[in-house]
Short mmCIF file of C-alpha atoms in Angstrom, two decimals:
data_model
loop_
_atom_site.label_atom_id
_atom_site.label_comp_id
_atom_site.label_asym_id
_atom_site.label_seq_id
_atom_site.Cartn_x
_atom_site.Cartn_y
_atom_site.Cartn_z
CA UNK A 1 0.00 0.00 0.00
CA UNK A 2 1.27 3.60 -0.97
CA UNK A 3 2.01 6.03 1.84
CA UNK A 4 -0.30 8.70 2.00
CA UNK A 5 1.67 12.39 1.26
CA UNK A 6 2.21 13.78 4.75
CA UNK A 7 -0.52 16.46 3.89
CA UNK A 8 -3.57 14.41 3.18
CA UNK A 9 -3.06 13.03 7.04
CA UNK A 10 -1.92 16.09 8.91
CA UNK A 11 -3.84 19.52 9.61
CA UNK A 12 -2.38 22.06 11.79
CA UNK A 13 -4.83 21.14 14.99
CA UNK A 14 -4.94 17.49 14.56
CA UNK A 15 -2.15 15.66 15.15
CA UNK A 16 -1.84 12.15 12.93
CA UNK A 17 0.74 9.36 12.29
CA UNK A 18 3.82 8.94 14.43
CA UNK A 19 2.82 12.17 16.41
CA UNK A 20 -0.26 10.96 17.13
CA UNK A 21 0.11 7.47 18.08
CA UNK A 22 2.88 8.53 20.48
CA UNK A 23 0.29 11.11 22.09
CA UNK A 24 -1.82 8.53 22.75
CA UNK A 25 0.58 6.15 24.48
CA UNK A 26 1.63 9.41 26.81
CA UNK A 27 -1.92 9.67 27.44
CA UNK A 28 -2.93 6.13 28.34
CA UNK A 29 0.73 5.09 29.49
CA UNK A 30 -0.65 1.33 29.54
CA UNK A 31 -2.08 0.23 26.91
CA UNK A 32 -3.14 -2.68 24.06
CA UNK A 33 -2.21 -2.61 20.01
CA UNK A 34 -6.23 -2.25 19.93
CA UNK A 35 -6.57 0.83 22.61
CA UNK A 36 -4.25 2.80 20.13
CA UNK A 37 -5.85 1.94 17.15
CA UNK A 38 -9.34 2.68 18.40
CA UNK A 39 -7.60 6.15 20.10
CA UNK A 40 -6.23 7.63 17.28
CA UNK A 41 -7.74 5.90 14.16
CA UNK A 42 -4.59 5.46 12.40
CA UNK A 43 -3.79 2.64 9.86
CA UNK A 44 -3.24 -0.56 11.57
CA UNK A 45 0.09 -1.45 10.00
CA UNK A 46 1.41 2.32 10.83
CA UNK A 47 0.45 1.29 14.86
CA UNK A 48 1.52 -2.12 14.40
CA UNK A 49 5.20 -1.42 13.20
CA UNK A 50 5.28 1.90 15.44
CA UNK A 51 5.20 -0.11 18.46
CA UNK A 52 7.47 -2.93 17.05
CA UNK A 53 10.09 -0.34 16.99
CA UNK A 54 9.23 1.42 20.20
CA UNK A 55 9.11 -2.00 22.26
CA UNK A 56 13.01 -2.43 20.21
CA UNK A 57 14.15 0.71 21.21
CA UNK A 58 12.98 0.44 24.88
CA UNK A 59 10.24 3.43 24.95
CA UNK A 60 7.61 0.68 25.40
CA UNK A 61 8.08 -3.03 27.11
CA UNK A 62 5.38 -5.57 27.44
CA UNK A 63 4.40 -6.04 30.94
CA UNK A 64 2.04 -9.08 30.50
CA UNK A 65 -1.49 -9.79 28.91
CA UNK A 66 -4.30 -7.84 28.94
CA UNK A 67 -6.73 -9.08 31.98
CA UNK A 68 -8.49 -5.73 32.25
CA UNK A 69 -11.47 -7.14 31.57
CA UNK A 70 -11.47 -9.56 34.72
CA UNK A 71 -13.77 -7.96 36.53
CA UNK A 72 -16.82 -7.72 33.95
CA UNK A 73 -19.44 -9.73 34.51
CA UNK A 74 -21.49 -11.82 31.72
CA UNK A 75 -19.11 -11.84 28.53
CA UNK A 76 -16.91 -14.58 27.71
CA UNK A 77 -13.38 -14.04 28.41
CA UNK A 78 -10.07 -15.58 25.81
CA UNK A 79 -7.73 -17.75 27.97
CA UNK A 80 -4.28 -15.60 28.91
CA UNK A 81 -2.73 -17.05 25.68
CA UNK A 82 -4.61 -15.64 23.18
CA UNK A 83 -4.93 -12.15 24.85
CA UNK A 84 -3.53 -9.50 23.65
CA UNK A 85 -0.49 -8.25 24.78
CA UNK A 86 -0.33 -5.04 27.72
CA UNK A 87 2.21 -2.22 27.20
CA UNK A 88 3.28 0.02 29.28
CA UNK A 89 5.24 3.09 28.44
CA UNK A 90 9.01 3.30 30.08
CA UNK A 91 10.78 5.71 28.73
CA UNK A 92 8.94 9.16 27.66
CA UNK A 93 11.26 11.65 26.17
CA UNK A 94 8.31 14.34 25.71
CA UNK A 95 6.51 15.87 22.84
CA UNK A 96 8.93 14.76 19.99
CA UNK A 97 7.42 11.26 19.24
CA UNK A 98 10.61 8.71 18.86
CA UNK A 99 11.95 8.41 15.46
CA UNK A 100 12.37 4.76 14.96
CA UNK A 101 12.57 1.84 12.37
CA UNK A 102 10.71 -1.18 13.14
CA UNK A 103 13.80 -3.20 14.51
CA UNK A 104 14.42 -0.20 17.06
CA UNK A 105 17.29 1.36 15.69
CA UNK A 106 17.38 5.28 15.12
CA UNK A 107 16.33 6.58 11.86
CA UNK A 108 18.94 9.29 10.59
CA UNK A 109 16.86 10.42 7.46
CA UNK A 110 16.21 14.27 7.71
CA UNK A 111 18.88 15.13 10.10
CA UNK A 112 21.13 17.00 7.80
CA UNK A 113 17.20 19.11 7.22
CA UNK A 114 16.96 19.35 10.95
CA UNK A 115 20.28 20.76 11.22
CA UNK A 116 19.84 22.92 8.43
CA UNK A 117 16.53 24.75 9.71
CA UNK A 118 17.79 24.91 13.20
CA UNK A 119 21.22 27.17 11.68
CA UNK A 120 19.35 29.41 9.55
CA UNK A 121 17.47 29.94 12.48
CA UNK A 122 20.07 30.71 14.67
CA UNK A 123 22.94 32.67 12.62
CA UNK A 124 21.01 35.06 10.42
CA UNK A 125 22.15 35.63 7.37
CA UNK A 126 24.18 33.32 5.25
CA UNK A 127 24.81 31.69 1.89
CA UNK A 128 24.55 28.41 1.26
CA UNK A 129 28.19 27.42 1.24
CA UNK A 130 28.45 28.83 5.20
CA UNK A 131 25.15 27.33 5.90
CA UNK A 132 26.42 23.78 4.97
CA UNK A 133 29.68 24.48 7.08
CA UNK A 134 28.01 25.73 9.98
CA UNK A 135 24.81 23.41 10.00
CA UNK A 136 27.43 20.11 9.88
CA UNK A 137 28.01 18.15 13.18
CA UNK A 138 30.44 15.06 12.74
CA UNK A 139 27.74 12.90 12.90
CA UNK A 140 26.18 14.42 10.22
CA UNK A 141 27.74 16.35 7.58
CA UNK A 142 25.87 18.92 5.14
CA UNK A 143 26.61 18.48 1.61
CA UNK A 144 26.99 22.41 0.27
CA UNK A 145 24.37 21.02 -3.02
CA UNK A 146 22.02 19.98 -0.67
CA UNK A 147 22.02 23.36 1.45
CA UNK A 148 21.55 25.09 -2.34
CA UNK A 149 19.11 22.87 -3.22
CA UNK A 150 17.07 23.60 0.66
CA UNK A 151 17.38 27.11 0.57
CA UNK A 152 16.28 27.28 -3.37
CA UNK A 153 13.13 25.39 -1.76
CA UNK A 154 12.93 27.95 0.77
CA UNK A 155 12.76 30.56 -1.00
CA UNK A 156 10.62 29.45 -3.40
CA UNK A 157 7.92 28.98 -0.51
CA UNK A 158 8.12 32.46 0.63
CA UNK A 159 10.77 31.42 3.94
CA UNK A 160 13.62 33.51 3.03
CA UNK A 161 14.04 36.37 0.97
CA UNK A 162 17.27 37.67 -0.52
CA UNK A 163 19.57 40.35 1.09
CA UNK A 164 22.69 40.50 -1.49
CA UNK A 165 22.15 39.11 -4.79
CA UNK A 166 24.55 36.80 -6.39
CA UNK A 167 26.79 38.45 -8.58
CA UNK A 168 30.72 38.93 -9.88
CA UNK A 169 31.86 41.70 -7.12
CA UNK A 170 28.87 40.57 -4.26
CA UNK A 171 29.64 36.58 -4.53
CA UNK A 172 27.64 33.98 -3.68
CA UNK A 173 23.72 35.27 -3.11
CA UNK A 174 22.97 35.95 0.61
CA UNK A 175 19.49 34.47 2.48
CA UNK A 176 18.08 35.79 5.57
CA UNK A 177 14.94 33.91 6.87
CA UNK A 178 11.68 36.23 7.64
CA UNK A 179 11.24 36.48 11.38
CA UNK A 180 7.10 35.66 10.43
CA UNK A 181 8.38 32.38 8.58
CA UNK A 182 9.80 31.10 11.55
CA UNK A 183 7.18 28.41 12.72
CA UNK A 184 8.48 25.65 14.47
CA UNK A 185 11.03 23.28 15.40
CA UNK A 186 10.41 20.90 12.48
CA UNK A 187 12.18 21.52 8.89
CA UNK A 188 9.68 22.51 5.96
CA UNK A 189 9.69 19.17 3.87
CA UNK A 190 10.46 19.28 0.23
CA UNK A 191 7.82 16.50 -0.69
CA UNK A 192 8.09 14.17 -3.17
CA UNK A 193 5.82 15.47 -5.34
CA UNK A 194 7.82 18.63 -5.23
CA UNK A 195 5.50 20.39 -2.81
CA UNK A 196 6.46 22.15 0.45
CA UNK A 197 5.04 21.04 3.27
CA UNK A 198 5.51 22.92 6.88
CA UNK A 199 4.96 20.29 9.64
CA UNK A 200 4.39 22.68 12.17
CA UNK A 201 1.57 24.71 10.26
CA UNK A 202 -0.02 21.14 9.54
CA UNK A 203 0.34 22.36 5.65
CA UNK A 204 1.63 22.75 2.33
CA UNK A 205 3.25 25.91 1.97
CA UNK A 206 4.28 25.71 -1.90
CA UNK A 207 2.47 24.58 -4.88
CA UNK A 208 3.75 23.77 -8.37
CA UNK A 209 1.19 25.28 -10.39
CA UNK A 210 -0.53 22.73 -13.04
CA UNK A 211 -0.01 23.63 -16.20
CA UNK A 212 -2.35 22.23 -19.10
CA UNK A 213 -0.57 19.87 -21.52
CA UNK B 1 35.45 14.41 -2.89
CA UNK B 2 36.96 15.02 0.16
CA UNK B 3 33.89 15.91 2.44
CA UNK B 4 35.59 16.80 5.77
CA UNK B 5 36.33 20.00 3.98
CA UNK B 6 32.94 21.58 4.45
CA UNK B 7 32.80 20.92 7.93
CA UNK B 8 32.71 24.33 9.36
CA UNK B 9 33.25 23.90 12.66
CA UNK B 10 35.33 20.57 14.22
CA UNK B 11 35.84 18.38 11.67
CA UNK B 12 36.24 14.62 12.38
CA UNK B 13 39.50 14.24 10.76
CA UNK B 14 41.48 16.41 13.11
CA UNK B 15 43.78 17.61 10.18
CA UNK B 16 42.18 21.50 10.61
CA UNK B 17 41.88 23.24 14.19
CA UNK B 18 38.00 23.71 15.31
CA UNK B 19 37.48 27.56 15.42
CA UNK B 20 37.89 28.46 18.96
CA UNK B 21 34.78 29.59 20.56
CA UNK B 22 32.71 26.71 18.82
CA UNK B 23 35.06 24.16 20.82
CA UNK B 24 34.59 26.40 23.92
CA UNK B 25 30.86 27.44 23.52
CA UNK B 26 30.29 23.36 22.75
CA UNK B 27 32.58 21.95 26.06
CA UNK B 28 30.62 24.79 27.63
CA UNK B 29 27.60 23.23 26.93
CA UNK B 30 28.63 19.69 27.58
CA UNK B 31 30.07 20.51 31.47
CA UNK B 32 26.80 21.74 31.93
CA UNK B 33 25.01 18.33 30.74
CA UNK B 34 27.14 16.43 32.13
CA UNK B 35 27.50 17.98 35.62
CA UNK B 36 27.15 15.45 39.02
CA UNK B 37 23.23 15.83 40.03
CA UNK B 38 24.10 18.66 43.15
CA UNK B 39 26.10 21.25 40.76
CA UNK B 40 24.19 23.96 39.02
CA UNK B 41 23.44 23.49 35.48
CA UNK B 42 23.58 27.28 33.79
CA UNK B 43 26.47 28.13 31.54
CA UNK B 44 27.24 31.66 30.62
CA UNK B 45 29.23 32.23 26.92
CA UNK B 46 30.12 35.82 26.42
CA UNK B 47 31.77 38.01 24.29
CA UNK B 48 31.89 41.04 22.10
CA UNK B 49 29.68 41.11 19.05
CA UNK B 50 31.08 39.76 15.66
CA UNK B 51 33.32 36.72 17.32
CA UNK B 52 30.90 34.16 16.55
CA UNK B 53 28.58 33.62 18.98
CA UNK B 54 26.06 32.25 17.50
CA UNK B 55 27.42 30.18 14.77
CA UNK B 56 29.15 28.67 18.15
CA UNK B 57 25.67 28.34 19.21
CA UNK B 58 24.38 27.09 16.04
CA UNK B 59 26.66 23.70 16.31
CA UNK B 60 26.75 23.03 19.86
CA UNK B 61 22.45 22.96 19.24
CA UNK B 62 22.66 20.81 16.34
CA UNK B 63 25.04 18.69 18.43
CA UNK B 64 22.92 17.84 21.15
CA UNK B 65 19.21 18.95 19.93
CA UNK B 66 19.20 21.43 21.69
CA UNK B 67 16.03 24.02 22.18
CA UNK B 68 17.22 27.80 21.12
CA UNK B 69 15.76 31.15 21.03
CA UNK B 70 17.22 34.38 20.04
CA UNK B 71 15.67 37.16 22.71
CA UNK B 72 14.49 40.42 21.25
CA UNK B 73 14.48 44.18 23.53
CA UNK B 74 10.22 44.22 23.16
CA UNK B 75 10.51 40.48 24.66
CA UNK B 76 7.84 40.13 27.82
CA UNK B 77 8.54 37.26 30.00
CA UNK B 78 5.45 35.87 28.65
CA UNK B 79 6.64 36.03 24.85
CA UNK B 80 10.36 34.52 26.03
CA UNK B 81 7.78 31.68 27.48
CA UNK B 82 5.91 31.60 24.37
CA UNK B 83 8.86 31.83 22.00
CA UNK B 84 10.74 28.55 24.21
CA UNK B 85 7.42 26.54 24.04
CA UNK B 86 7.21 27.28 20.55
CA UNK B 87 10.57 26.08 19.56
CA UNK B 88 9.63 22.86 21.46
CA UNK B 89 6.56 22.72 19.17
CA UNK B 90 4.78 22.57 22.36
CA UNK B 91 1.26 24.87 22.53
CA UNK B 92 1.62 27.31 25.09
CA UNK B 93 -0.84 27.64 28.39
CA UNK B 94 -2.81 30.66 28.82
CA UNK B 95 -0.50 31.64 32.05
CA UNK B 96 2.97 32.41 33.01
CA UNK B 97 3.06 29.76 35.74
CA UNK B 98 1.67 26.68 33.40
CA UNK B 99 3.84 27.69 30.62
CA UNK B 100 6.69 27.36 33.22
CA UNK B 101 5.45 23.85 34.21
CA UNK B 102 5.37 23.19 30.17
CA UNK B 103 8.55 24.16 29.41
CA UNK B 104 10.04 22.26 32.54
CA UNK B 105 8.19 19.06 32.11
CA UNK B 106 9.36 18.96 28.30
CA UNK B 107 12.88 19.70 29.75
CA UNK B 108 12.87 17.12 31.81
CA UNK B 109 11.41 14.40 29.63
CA UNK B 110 13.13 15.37 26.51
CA UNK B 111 16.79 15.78 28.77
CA UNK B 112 17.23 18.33 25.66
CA UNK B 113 19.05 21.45 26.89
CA UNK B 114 18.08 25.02 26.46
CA UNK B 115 20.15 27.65 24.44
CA UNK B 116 18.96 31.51 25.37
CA UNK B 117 20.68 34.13 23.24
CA UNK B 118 20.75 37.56 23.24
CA UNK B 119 20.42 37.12 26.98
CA UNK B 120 21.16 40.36 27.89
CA UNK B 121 17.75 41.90 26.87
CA UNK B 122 16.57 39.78 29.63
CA UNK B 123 18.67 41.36 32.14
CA UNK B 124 17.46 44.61 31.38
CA UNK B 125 13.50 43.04 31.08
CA UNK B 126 14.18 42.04 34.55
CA UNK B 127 12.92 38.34 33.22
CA UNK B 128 16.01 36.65 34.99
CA UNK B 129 13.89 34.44 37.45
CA UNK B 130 12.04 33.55 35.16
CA UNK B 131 14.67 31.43 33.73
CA UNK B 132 15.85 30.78 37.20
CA UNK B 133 12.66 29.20 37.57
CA UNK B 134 12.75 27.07 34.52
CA UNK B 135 16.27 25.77 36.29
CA UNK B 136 14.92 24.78 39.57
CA UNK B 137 12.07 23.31 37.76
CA UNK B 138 13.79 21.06 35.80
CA UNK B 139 17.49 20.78 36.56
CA UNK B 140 18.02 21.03 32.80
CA UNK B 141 20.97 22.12 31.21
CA UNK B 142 20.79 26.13 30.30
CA UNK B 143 23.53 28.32 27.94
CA UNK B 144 23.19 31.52 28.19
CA UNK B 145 24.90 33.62 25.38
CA UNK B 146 25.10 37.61 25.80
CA UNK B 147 27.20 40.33 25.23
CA UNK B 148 30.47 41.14 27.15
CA UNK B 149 28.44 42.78 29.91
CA UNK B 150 26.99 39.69 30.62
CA UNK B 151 28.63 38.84 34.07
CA UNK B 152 28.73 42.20 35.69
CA UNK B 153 24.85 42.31 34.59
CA UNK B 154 24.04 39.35 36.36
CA UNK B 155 25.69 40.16 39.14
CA UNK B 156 22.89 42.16 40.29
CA UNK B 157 20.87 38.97 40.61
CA UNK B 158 22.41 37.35 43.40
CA UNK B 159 20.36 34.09 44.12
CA UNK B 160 20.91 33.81 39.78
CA UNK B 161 24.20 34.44 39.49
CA UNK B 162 25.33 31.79 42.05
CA UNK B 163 23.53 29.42 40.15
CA UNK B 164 26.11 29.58 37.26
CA UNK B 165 28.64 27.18 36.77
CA UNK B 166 30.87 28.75 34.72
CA UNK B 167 31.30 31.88 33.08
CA UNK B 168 33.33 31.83 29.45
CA UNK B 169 34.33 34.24 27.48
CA UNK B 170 34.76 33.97 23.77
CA UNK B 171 38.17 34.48 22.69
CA UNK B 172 38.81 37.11 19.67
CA UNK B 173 39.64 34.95 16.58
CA UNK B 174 43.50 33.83 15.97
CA UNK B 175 45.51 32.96 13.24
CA UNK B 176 44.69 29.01 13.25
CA UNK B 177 41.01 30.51 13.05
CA UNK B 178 41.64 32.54 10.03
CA UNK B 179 43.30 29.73 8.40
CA UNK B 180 40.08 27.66 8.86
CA UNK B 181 37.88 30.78 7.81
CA UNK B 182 40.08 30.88 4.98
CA UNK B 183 39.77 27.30 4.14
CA UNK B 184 35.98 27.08 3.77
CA UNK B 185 35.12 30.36 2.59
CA UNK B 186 37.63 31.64 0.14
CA UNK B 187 38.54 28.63 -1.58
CA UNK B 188 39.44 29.84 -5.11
CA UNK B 189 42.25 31.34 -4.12
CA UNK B 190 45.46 30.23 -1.89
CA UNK B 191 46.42 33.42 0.55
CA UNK B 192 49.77 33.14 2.35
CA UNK B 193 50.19 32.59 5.73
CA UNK B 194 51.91 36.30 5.67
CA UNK B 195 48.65 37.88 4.23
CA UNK B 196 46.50 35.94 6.65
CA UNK B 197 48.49 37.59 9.61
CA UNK B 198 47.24 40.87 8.57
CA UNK B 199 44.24 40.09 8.34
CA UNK B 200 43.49 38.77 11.72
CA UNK B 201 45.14 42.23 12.80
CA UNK B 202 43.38 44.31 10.47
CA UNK B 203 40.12 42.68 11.37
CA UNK B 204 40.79 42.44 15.31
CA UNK B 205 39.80 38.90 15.73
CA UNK B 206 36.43 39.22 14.72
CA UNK B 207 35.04 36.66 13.21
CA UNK B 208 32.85 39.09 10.88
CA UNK B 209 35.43 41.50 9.66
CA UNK B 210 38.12 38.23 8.38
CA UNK B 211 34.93 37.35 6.37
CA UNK B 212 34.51 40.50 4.77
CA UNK B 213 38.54 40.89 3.66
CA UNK B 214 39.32 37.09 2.67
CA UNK B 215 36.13 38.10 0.38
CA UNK B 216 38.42 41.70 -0.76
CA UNK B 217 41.48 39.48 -0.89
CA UNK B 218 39.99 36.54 -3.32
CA UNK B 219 38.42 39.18 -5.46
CA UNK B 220 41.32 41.45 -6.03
CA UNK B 221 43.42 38.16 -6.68
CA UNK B 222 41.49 36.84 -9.35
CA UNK B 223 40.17 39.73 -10.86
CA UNK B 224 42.64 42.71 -10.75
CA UNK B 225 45.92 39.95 -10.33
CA UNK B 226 44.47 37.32 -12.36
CA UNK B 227 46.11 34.20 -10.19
CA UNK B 228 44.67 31.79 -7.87
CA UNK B 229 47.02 32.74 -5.02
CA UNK B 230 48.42 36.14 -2.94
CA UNK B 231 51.04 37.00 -0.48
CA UNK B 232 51.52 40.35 1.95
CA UNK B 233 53.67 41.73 -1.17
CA UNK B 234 50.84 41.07 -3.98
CA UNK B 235 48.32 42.54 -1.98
CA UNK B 236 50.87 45.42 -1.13
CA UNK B 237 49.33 49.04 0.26
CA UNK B 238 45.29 48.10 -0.49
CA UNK B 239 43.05 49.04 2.60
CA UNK B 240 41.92 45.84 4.62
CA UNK B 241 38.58 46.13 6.14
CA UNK B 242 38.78 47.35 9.72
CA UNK B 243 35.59 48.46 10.20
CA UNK B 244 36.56 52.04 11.31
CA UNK B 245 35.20 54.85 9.24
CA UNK B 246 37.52 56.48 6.87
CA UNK B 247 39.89 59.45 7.75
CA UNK B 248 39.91 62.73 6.66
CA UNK B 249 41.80 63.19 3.93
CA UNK B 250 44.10 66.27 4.08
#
């Protein structure tokens, strides 16, 4: 099954996906597969492989079978070994839902973006040679084409507007990012259908326009 | 392609110093994460304007994730609240005391630390205890970045100031700095090391100023010399930036 683009799922009040199913499990802090499914509607498999990689990674453990139901009177109850399984939440690192693949290790896509959005954020103005060198970390280097190729997107959406333009005697062109554009802690995503998408608005910030064949 | 050579600020290989202050601003930052449980956890970086502050900043955040925000004079504490929770993607309580608890519960969960620049239009906003507050509410590690004043500002808020660790200063920028500066941002042409001396003198250490004249130097080399390298001699009497105004001419 195809992934849905991010902005068909998100809107700027509703949280969905990742964000949402770890909401829930900060809410409930014990919980079943089922109780997160029914809590925040999401596609089964998305749930399903979200807490594979959670109980991996040690934000979630199993802590037995779920016997909540004990106590009600007058419906048949499963024997313990075909219950379904009780979670409980163990490690909660707060608001920024765990980025994980389903065998628990870290996923590293989109740091170099991360690191990228934080820097123009924090130095001002810059061209995209200095923000490569400054956004790097040893962990996770910036390729200088890929900080063009960001900031062209930028632009494009409105984000940053031009302060020196490129030319023989001025150099490389110069981007400073408009204090109104600043909206969040996540990086704008260049999607792949070219649009841009800001994940803290809950939506798409940049169209290509259609143009009739 | 060699990649270590865009790596502004330490690069893995060890071959090119780290500019200064990012090394300090980023151990800075680490003593205070990594402090025994009793010690306080606030860090104070600061420095004249134009020695890289905040590109210092800007790794030691990507580095360890953490949450920054750049204070402005018209800041309230209630829009240095809002601004924090908002950079934690976190939305904000209607009150000053439950955006506190916000902020200090996300602290604690997240371990993330908090980067607050431009801290000295706090001083003067009088919205020190506020981040006191966030401190004793979450035991989180805090930088504080600010201008030179810095210290002798905070001095007037006792109970605050002893809960600083330690206070660093950034340093102005040497010659192993300019080198580096050199190295990632003029790289079409080779300047000798004689040439490079001046600069750092002409430009005073800061950070700003060797930006602006290694951009002079590599234009004048390629398009008034036409070569792909200068000394002291080539680049003879030509003005380096200093930023002083002009004199008067007689």
């Amino acid at each position: 099954m195809h992934r849905k683009p991010i902005h068909l799922t998100h809107t700027a009040t509703k949280v969905t996906g990742r964000d949402a199913i770890w909401l829930a499990i900060r809410e409930l802090k014990q919980f079943t597969y089922a109780d997160i499914v029914i809590k925040t509607s999401e596609n089964e498999y998305t749930v399903r492989t979200y807490l594979q990689g959670l109980n991996h990674a040690e934000y979630i453990k199993v802590i037995g079978k779920d016997h909540r139901d004990d106590n009600t009177q007058g419906i048949e109850k499963p024997p313990t070994r075909r219950r379904a399984n009780l979670y409980k939440l163990i490690n909660d690192i707060g608001i920024d839902a765990p980025r994980v693949r389903k065998d628990g290790t870290p996923v590293t896509q989109g740091q170099a973006r991360e690191q990228m959005w934080r820097t123009i954020k924090i130095i001002g103005e810059f061209n995209y040679t200095e923000l490569a060198a400054n956004a790097s970390t040893e962990t996770c280097l910036v390729a200088p084409h890929d900080a063009k190729s960001y900031i062209g997107n930028l632009h494009k959406a409105g984000y940053l507007h031009i302060t020196t333009k490129a030319g023989r005697h001025t150099g490389l062109a110069r981007y400073r990012l408009l204090p109104s554009k600043n909206t969040g802690p996540k990086p704008p995503k260049v999607q792949r259908v070219k649009n841009i998408y800001d994940p803290n608005l809950g939506k798409i910030v940049w169209q290509q326009e259609v143009t009739p064949e | 392609m060699n990649q270590t050579t865009n790596v502004a600020n330490l690069p893995p290989s060890g071959t090119t110093a780290p500019l200064q202050n990012v090394a300090l601003c980023t151990r800075l930052l680490e003593q205070a994460m990594n402090r025994p449980g009793h010690l306080p956890g606030i860090v104070a970086f600061s420095g004249y304007s134009g020695l890289g502050k905040s590109i210092s900043a800007a790794y030691a955040a990507n580095k360890h994730r953490a949450h920054y925000v750049e204070c402005k004079s018209t800041w309230t504490r209630k829009f240095l609240l809002q601004a924090i929770l908002k950079e934690m993607g976190v939305s904000p309580a209607n009150t000053i005391p439950e955006m506190v608890d916000q902020i200090c519960e996300e602290l604690v969960l997240s371990s993330r630390p908090l980067i607050v620049d431009e801290m000295d239009y706090l001083v003067d906003k009088k919205a020190v205890n506020v981040i006191m507050d966030i401190f004793e509410g979450s035991n989180a590690a805090i930088l504080l970045i600010g201008e030179e004043t810095l210290p002798t500002k905070l001095r007037k808020w006792e109970r605050f100031h002893n809960r600083v660790l330690t206070w660093e200063l950034a340093q102005p920028a040497n010659l192993d700095d300019t080198k580096h500066l050199a190295n990632l941002y003029c790289k079409e042409v080779t300047i000798a090391d004689d040439l490079l001396q001046r600069i750092q003198e002409a430009s005073r250490g800061t950070v700003r100023r060797i930006c602006v004249n290694l951009h002079r130097v590599q234009q004048v080399a390629l398009s008034e010399l036409g070569q792909d390298s200068i000394t002291k001699a080539e680049w003879g009497k030509r003005e380096l930036y200093t930023g002083e105004a002009p004199a008067r001419r007689a």
